[in-house]
XYZ file of C-alpha atoms in Angstrom:
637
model
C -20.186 -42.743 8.051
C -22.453 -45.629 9.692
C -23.641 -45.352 13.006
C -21.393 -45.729 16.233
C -22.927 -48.674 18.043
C -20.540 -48.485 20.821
C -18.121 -46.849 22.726
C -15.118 -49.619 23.160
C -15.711 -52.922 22.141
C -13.506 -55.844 23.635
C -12.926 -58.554 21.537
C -12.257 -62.074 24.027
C -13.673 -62.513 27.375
C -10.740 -64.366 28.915
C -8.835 -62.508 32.655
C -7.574 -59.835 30.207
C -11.072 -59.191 28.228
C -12.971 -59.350 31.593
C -11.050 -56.547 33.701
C -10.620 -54.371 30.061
C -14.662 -54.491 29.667
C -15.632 -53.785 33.578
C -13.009 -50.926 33.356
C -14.503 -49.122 30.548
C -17.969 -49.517 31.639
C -17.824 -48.599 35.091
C -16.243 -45.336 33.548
C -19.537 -45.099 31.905
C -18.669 -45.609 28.223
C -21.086 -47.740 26.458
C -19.289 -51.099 26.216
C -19.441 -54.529 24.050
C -17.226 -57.950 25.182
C -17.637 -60.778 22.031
C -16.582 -64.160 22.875
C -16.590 -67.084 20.919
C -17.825 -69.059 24.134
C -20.254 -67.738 26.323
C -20.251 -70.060 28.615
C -16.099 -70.275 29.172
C -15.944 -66.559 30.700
C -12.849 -65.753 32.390
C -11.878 -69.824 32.110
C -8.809 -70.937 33.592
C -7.338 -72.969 31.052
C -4.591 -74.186 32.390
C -4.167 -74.115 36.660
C -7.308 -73.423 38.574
C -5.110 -70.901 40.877
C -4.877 -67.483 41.413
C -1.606 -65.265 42.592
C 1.983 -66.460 43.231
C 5.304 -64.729 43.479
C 4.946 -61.147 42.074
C 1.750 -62.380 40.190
C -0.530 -61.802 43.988
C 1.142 -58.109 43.962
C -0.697 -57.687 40.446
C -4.014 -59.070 41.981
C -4.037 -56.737 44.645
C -3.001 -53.900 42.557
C -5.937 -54.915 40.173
C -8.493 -54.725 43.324
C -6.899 -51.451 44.776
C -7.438 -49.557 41.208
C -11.377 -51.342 41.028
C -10.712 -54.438 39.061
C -12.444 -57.766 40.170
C -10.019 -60.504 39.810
C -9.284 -60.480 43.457
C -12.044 -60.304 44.996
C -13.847 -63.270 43.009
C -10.160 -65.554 44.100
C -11.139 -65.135 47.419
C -14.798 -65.811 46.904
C -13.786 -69.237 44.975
C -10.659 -70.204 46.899
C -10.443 -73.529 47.766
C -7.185 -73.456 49.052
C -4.931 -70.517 50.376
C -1.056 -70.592 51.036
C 1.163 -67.283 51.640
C 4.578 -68.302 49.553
C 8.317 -67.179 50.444
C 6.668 -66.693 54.126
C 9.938 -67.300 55.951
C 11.547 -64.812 53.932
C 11.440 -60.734 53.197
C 8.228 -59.097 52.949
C 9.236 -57.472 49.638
C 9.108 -61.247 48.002
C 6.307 -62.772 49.590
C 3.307 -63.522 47.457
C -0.201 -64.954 47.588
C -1.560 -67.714 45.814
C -4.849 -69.864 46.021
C -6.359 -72.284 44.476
C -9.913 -71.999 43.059
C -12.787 -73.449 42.346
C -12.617 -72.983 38.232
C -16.157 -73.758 37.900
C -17.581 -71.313 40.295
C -15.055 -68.209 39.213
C -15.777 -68.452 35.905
C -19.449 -68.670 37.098
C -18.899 -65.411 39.424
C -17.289 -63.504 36.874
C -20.020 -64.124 34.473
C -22.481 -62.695 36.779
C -20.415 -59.502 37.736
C -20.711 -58.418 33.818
C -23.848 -59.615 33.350
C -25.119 -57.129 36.011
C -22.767 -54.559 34.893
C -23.973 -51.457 33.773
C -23.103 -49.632 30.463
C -21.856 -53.406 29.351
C -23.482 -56.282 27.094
C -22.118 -59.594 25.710
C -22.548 -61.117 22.049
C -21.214 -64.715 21.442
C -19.507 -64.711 17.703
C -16.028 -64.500 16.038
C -14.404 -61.724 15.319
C -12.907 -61.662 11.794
C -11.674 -58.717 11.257
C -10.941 -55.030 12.070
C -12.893 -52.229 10.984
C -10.073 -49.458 9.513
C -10.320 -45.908 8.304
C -7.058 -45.079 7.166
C -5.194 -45.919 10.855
C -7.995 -45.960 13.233
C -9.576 -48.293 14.058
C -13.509 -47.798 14.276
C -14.752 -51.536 14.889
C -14.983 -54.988 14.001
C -16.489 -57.506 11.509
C -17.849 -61.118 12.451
C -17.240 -64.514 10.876
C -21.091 -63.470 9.410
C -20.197 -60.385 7.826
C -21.996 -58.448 9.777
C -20.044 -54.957 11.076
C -20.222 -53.334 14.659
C -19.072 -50.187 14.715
C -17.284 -48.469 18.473
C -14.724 -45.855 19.303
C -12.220 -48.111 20.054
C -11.599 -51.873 20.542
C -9.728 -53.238 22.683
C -8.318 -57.089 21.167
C -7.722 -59.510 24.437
C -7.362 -62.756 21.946
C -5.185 -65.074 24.398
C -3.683 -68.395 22.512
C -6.454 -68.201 19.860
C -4.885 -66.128 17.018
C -4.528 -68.609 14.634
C -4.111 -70.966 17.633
C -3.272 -74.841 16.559
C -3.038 -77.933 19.143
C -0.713 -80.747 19.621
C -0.866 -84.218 21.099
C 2.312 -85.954 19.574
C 2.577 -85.477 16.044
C -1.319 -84.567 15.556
C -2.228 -81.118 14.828
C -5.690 -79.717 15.939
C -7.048 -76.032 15.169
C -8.222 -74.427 18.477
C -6.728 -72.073 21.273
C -7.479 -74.552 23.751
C -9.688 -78.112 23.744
C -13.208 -77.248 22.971
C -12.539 -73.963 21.348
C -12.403 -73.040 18.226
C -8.673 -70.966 16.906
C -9.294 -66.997 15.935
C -8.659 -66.929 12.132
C -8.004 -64.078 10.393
C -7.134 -61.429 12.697
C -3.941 -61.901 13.297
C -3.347 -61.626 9.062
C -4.835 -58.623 8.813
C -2.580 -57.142 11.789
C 0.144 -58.714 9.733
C -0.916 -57.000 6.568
C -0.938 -53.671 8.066
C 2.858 -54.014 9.176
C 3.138 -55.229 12.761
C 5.483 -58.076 13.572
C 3.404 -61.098 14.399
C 5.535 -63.908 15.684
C 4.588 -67.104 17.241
C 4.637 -68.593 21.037
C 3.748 -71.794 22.454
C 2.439 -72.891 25.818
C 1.269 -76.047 27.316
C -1.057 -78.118 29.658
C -0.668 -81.228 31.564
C -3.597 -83.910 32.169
C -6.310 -83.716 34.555
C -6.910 -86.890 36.320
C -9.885 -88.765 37.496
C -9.768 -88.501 41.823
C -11.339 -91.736 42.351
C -8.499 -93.382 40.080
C -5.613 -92.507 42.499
C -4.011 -93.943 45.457
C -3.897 -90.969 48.013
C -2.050 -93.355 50.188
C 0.773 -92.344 48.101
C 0.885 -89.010 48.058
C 1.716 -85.970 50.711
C -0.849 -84.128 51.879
C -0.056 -80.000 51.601
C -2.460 -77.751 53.852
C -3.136 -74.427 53.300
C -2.712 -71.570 55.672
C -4.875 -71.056 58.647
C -3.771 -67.327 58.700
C -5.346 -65.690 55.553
C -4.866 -62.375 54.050
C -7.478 -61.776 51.384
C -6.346 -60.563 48.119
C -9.589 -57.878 48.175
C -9.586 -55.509 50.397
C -13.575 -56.165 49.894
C -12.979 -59.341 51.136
C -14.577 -60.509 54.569
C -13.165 -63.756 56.435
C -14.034 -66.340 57.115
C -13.580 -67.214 53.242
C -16.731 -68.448 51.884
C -16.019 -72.083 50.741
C -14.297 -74.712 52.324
C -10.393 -75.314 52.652
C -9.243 -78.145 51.093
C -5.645 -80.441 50.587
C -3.595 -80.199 47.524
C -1.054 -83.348 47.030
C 2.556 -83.691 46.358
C 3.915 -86.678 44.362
C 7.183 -87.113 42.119
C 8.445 -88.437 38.762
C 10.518 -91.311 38.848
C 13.481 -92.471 36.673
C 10.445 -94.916 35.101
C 9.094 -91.682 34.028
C 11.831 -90.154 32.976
C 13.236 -92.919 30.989
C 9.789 -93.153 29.055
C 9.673 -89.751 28.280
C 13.555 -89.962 27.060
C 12.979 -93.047 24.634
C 9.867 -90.818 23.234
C 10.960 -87.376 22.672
C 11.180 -87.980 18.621
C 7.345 -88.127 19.066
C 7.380 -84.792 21.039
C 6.244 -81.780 18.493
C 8.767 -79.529 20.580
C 11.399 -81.960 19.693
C 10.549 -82.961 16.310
C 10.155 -79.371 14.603
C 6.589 -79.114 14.262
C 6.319 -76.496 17.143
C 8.318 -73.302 16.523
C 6.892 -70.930 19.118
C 9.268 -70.601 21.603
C 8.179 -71.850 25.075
C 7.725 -69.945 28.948
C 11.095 -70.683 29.948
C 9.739 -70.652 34.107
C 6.674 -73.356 33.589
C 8.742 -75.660 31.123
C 7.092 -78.818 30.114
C 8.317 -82.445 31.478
C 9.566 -82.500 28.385
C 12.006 -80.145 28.249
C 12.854 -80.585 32.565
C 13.694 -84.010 31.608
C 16.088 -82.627 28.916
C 17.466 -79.297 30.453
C 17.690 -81.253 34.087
C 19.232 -85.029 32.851
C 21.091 -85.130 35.961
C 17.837 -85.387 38.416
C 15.786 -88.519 38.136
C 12.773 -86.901 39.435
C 10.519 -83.816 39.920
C 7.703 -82.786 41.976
C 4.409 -82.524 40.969
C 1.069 -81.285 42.651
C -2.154 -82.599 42.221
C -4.426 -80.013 42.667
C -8.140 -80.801 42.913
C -9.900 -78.024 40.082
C -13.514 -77.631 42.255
C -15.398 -78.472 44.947
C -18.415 -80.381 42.965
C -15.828 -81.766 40.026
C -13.549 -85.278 40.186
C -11.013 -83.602 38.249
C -7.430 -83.650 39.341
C -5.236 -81.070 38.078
C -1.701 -82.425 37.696
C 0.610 -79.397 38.559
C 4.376 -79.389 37.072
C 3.596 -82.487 34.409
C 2.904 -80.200 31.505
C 3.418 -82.260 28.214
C 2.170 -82.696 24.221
C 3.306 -85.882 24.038
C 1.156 -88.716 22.314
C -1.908 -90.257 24.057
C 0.037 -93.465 24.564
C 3.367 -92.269 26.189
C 1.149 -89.961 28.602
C -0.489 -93.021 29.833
C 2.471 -95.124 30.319
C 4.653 -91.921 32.242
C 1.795 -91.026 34.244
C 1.030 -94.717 35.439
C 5.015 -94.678 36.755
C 4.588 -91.702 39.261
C 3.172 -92.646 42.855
C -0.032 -92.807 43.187
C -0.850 -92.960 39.920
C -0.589 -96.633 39.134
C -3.564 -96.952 37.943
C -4.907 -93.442 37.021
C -7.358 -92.780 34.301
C -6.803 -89.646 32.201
C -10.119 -87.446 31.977
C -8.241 -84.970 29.565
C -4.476 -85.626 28.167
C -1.930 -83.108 27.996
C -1.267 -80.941 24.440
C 0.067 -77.590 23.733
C -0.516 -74.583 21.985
C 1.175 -72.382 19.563
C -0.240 -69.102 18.782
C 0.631 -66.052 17.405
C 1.254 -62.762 19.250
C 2.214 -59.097 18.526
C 5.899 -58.065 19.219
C 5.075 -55.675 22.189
C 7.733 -52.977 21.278
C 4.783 -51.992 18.900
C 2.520 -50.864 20.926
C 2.573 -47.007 23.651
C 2.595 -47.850 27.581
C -1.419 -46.873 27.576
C -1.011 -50.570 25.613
C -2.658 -48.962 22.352
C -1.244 -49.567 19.167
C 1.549 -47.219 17.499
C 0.143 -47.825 14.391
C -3.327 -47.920 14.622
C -4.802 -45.049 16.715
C -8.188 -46.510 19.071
C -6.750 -49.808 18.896
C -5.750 -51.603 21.965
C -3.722 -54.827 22.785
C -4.217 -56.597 26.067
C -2.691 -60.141 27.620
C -1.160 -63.134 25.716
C -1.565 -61.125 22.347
C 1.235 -58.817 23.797
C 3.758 -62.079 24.511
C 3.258 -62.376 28.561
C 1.904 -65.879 30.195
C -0.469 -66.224 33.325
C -4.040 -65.009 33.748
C -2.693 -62.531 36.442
C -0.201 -60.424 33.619
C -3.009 -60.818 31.534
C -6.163 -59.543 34.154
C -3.329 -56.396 34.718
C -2.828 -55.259 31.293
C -6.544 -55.709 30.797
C -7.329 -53.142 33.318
C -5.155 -50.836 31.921
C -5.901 -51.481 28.584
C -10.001 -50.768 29.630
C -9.334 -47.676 31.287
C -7.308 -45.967 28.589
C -9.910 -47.245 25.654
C -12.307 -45.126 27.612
C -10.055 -42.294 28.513
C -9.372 -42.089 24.704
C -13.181 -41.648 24.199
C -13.452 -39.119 27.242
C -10.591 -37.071 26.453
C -8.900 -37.863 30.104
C -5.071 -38.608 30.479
C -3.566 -41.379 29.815
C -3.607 -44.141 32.216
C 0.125 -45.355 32.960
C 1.787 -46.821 36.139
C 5.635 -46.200 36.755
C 7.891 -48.816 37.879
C 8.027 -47.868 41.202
C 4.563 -47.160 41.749
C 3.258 -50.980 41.117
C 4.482 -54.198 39.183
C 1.978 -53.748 36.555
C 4.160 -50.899 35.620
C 6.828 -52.981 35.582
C 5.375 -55.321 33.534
C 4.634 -52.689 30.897
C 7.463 -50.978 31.055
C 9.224 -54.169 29.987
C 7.190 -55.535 27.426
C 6.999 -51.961 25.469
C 10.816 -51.481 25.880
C 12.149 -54.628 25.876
C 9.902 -56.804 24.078
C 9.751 -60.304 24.575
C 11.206 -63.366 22.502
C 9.369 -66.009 25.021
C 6.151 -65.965 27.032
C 6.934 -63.381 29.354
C 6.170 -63.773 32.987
C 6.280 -61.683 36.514
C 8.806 -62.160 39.126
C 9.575 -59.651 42.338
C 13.576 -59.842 40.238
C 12.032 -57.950 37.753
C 11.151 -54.959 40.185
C 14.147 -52.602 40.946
C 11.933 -51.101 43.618
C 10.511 -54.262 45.383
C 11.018 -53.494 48.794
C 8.307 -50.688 48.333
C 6.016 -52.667 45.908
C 5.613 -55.280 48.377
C 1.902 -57.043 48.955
C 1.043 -55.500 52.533
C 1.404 -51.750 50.954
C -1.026 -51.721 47.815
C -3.490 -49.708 49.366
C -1.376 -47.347 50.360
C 0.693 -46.859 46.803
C -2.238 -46.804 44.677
C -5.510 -45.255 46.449
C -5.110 -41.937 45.528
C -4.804 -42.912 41.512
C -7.642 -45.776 42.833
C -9.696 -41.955 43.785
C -8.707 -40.245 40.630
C -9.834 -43.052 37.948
C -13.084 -43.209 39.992
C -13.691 -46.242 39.279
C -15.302 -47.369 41.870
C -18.789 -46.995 43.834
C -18.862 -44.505 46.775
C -19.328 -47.010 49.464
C -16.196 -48.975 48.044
C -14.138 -45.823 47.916
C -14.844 -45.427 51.108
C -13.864 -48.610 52.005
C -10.958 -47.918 50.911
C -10.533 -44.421 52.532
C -10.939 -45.671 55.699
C -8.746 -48.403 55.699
C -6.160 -46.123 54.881
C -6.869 -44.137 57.667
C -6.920 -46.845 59.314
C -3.331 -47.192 58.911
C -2.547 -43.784 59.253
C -4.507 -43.911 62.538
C -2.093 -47.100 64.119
C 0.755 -45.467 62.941
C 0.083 -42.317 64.558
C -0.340 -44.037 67.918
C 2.632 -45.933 67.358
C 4.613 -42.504 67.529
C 2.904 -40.784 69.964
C 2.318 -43.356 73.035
C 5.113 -44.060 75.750
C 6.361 -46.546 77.183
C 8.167 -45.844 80.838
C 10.920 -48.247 82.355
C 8.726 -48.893 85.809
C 9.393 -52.148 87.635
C 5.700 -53.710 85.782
C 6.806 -52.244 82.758
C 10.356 -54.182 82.774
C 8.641 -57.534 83.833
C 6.498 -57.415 80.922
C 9.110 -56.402 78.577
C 11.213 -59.285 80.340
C 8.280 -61.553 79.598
C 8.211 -61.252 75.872
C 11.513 -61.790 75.581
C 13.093 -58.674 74.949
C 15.728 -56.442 76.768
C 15.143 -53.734 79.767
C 14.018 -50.558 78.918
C 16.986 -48.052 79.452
C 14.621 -44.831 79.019
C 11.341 -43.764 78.070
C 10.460 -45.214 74.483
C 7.810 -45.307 72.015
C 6.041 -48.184 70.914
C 7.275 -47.377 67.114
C 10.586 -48.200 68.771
C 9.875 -50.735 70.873
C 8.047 -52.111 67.181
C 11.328 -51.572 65.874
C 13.500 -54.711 67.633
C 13.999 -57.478 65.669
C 11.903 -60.112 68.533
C 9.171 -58.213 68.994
C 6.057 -58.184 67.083
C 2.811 -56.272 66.682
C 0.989 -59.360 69.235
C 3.372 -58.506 71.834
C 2.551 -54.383 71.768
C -0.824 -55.843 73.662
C 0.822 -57.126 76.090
C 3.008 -54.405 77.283
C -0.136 -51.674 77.326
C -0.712 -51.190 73.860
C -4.365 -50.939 73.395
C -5.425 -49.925 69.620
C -6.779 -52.735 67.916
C -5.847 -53.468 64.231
C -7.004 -56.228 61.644
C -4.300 -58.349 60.631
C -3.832 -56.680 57.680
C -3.697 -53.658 58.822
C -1.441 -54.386 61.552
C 1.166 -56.411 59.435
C 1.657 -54.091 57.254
C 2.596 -51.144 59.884
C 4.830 -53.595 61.679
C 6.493 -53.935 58.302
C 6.774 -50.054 57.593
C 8.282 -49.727 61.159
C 10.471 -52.275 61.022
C 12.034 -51.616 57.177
C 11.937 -47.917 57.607
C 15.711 -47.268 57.337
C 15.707 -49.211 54.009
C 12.104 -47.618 52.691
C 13.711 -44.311 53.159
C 17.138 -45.139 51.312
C 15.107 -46.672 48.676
C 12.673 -43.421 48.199
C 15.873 -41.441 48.239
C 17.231 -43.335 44.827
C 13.837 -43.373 43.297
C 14.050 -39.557 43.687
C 17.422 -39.506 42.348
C 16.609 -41.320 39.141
C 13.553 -39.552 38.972
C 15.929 -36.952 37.244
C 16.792 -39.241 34.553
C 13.285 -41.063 34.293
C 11.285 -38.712 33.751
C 13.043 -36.330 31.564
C 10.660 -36.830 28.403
C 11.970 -37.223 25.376
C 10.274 -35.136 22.319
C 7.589 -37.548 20.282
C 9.634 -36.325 17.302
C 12.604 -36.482 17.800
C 15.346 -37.620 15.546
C 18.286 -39.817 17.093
C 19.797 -40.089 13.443
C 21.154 -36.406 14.445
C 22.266 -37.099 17.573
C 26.524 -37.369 17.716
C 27.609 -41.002 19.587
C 24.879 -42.928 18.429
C 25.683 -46.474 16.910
C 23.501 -47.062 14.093
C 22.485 -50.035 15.793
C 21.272 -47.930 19.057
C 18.860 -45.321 16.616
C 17.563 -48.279 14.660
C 16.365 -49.364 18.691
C 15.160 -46.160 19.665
C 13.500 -45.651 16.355
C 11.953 -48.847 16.788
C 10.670 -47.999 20.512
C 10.257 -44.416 20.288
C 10.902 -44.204 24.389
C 8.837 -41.715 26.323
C 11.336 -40.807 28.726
C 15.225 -41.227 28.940
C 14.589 -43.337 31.989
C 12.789 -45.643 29.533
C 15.828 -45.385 26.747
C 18.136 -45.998 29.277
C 16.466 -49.516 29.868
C 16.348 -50.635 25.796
C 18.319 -53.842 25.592
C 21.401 -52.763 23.409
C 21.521 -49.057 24.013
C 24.584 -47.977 26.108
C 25.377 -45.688 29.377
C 27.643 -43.677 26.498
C 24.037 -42.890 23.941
C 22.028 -41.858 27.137
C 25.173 -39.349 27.872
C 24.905 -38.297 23.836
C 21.197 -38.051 24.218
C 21.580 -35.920 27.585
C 24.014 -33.475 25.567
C 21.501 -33.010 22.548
C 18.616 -32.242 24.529
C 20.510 -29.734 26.852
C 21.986 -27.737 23.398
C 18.688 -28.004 21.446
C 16.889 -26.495 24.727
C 20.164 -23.847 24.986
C 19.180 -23.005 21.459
C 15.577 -22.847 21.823
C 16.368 -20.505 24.653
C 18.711 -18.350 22.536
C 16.443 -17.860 19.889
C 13.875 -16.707 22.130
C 15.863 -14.225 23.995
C 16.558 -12.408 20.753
C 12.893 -12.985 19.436
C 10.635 -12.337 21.891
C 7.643 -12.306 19.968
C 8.714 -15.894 18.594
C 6.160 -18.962 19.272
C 9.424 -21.359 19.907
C 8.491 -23.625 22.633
C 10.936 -25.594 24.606
């Protein structure tokens, strides 16, 4: 056999390819990222933002467990706004805008310094196989590289073609070339491979706009980093993003054009993210509005480029030019880069084990737009994961999987391996059954002790981490424990915030708990442990939602029953009584882990997960039997 060269190798260097490479390396496996483009590392193609709804609970989950894409948002953010901030904690989410130039730039430095990992610019052609393993990878040259694993983070490059109207262009994205060959061989070997599409709008020159006619929209003076690393003030300046709208001008062009659209003409038969839909399609699916917002979001601090948010189109040249020139402000615009999409192909998900490795080829693992989800941040997730478990394969360690009501990247798993996907699949807090405990302000404190077992991490950032936690522990404790006595001062001061008397002695915990106070005002009647914001916001929050926290802990426990009853790897549904040929053909197909995960397969009914219930409990029964009359026998249950 030739010589192992490496321990995992990661094929792309995109948000998925980054956070799969620094994972296995900083696990100490000997690790290899090849990218067709060294110098478009961890590129945002499309928006230069980070976060959003459900997406910023990823990104913090990322940095709790020792990922990076966090921490280099906040180094590079431009721009930061909390979203949903008038609403419930459980569905607030953080989003910034970047500086693209400078986090690619960041990025690239964090793995060039990393140890255990080295890059190589070329193309990967193929897979190396032996029998169903996979034990490397061959380049457009020939030339073989041999690893333990690989882990394939391909994005919209497998066989990737452009559009602008009715021409066709080769490439993932402008400037890069599509990933040939691949995605054939994956194809030859029996997976599904089926075909998405996604597009991007324009970017704009600045100087060519009239600001005059557009709204200014500030970001938030009161930040909350998404790294717990992170130290404010931010490091670059804040800066203003701008709202403008389409017009029934626009709307009419874009109407009169659509036979030159490749969406509408047939030459595009990906299906497109339903939730980012081009202008297009809004003009279509929406004919009753004549108009739609759109941000222009500046893409860097040293660039003139203009990033026109919400205006996503592959329309021709021509018709961009005369649409864009009817929206305010943009009169007279010149176009730096038009608008195109991308069809590409992608792996049906249902194909591949929560640790996101293969089912049919063992070492083999499948991270980010490859598995059918959209957005660097569902990408950077399953990267992670994908990194760690490459590794953990290698060092014999446990499988790496989060549950659904431990974090949302194990809801996003969990739905992409049992449900699949049909459309570029993307996060939202509606997809969490369990979001008022997966909210934001409570990372740290739902994933540092698996953050301590992956070990990850250097010891000084561990104990970062540790002591924050503590730190939390530490205001909550206090909380509990000091009084607060209904003397004359005390009542003035409680009169003075706005709340009512004191009838008896109370704690601050229960003072916390009233609706008009907050943590600001615990200073002012006596309170004197001092908190970062953070810190403090997120206690507030556990006070104040306890009642709920606790009923929703209670029916996590209760279907704990159910979820994680684990189903035998071989078992056979065809003998199972109740089952519609339909429902075994799904669980064949999914093979679920546990019945909590059959019980979410689209098309399998409360009435199989009863049968399946039944079976298990008389196959165990006779397991049981059999033993009790042999006791010598090796039967397991």
């Amino acid at each position: 056999m030739a010589e192992v060269q490496y321990d995992v190798i990661v094929v792309g260097a995109g948000h998925a390819g980054v956070e799969a490479a620094l994972a296995s390396a900083r696990l100490g496996v000997k690790t290899l990222v090849v990218t067709t483009n060294l110098q478009r590392i961890a590129y945002m193609s499309c928006n230069p933002s980070i976060g959003g709804l459900a997406k910023g609970h990823m990104v913090r989950e990322i940095d709790v467990l020792g990922g990076e894409m966090g921490f280099v948002a906040d180094e590079t953010c431009i721009q930061y706004k909390r979203l949903n901030s008038s609403k419930g904690p459980a569905v607030r989410g953080t989003r910034v805008q970047n500086d693209k130039d400078k986090y690619s730039a960041r990025m690239t430095e964090i793995l060039k310094n990393q140890a255990n990992l080295s890059l190589l610019g070329g193309e990967v052609k193929r897979l190396i196989l032996d029998g169903n393993i996979c034990r490397g990878i061959v380049l457009q040259d020939g030339s073989e590289i041999r690893s333990k694993a690989v882990v394939v983070t391909t994005g919209t490059f497998m066989n990737g073609v452009m559009h602008m109207g009715l021409e066709q262009t080769a490439g993932g994205r402008v400037g890069d070339q599509a990933s040939i060959g691949l995605s054939d061989q994956l194809g030859e070997f029996g997976f599904t491979v089926q075909r998405l599409k996604t597009g991007t709008p324009a970017r704009l020159h600045r100087d060519s706009i009239d600001w005059s006619q557009t709204e200014p929209q500030y970001g938030d003076e009161k930040i909350f980093p998404f790294s717990f690393r992170s130290e404010l003030p931010l490091k670059l300046p804040q800066v203003a993003c701008y709202l403008s709208r389409t017009t029934a001008e626009t709307h009419e062009i874009i109407r009169n054009n659509l036979h030159l659209s490749p969406m509408y003409c047939g030459l595009i038969e990906g299906s497109g993210p339903r939730y980012c839909p081009s202008i297009e399609d809004k003009v279509v699916r929406f004919a009753d509005r004549d108009s739609h917002q759109t941000f222009l979001e500046p893409e860097g601090l040293d660039t003139d480029l203009i990033y026109l948010q919400g205006i996503s189109t592959s329309l021709p040249l021509d018709v961009q030019d005369r649409f864009l020139r009817t929206i305010p402000g943009l009169e007279k615009v010149k176009v730096a880069r038009y608008g195109y999409a991308v069809e590409y192909d992608y792996i049906e998900p249902t194909q591949i084990w929560h640790r996101l490795e293969t089912r049919t080829i063992a070492k083999l693992f499948l991270a980010g737009q490859i598995n059918g989800t959209s957005g660097y941040e569902e990408a950077a997730a399953q990267g992670f994961v994908a990194g760690v478990n490459a590794a953990h394969s290698i060092l014999e360690r446990e499988e790496f999987i989060l549950n659904r009501d431990e974090a949302y990247i194990g809801v996003l798993i969990d739905d992409l391996v049992t449900k699949g996907t049909r459309e570029p699949y993307r996060m939202f807090t509606s997809r969490a059954e369990h979001r008022l405990i997966l909210r934001e302000d409570n990372t740290l404190d739902r994933l540092a002790k698996r953050a301590e077992a992956l070990g990850l991490m250097p010891t000084e950032r561990l104990n970062l981490l540790v002591s924050l936690k503590e730190e939390r522990a530490s205001l909550r404790r206090e909380l509990s424990e000091k009084r607060l006595f209904p003397t004359p001062e005390t009542q003035a001061r409680v009169q003075n915030v706005g709340t009512t008397a004191l009838l008896k002695p109370v704690t601050f915990e229960e003072l916390l708990r009233r609706p008009e106070i907050q943590f600001e005002h615990l200073n002012e009647l006596g309170f004197e442990m001092k908190a970062t914001p953070s810190v403090s916001e997120s206690v507030e929050i556990d006070v104040k939602y306890a009642g709920y926290v606790r009923r929703q802990m209670e029916l996590i426990e209760q279907s704990k029953r159910v979820e994680d009853l684990v189903l035998p790897s071989d078992m056979d549904f065809k003998e199972i009584r109740g089952l519609s040929s339909e429902e075994v053909q799904k669980l064949k197909t999914v093979r679920p882990r546990t019945l909590g995960q059959a019980q979410r397969i689209s098309g399998v009914n409360p009435s199989a997960i009863q049968a399946i219930m039944i079976y298990l409990k008389a196959n165990r029964s006779s397991q049981e039997d059999v033993r009790v009359r042999n006791p010598g026998s090796s039967v397991e249950n």
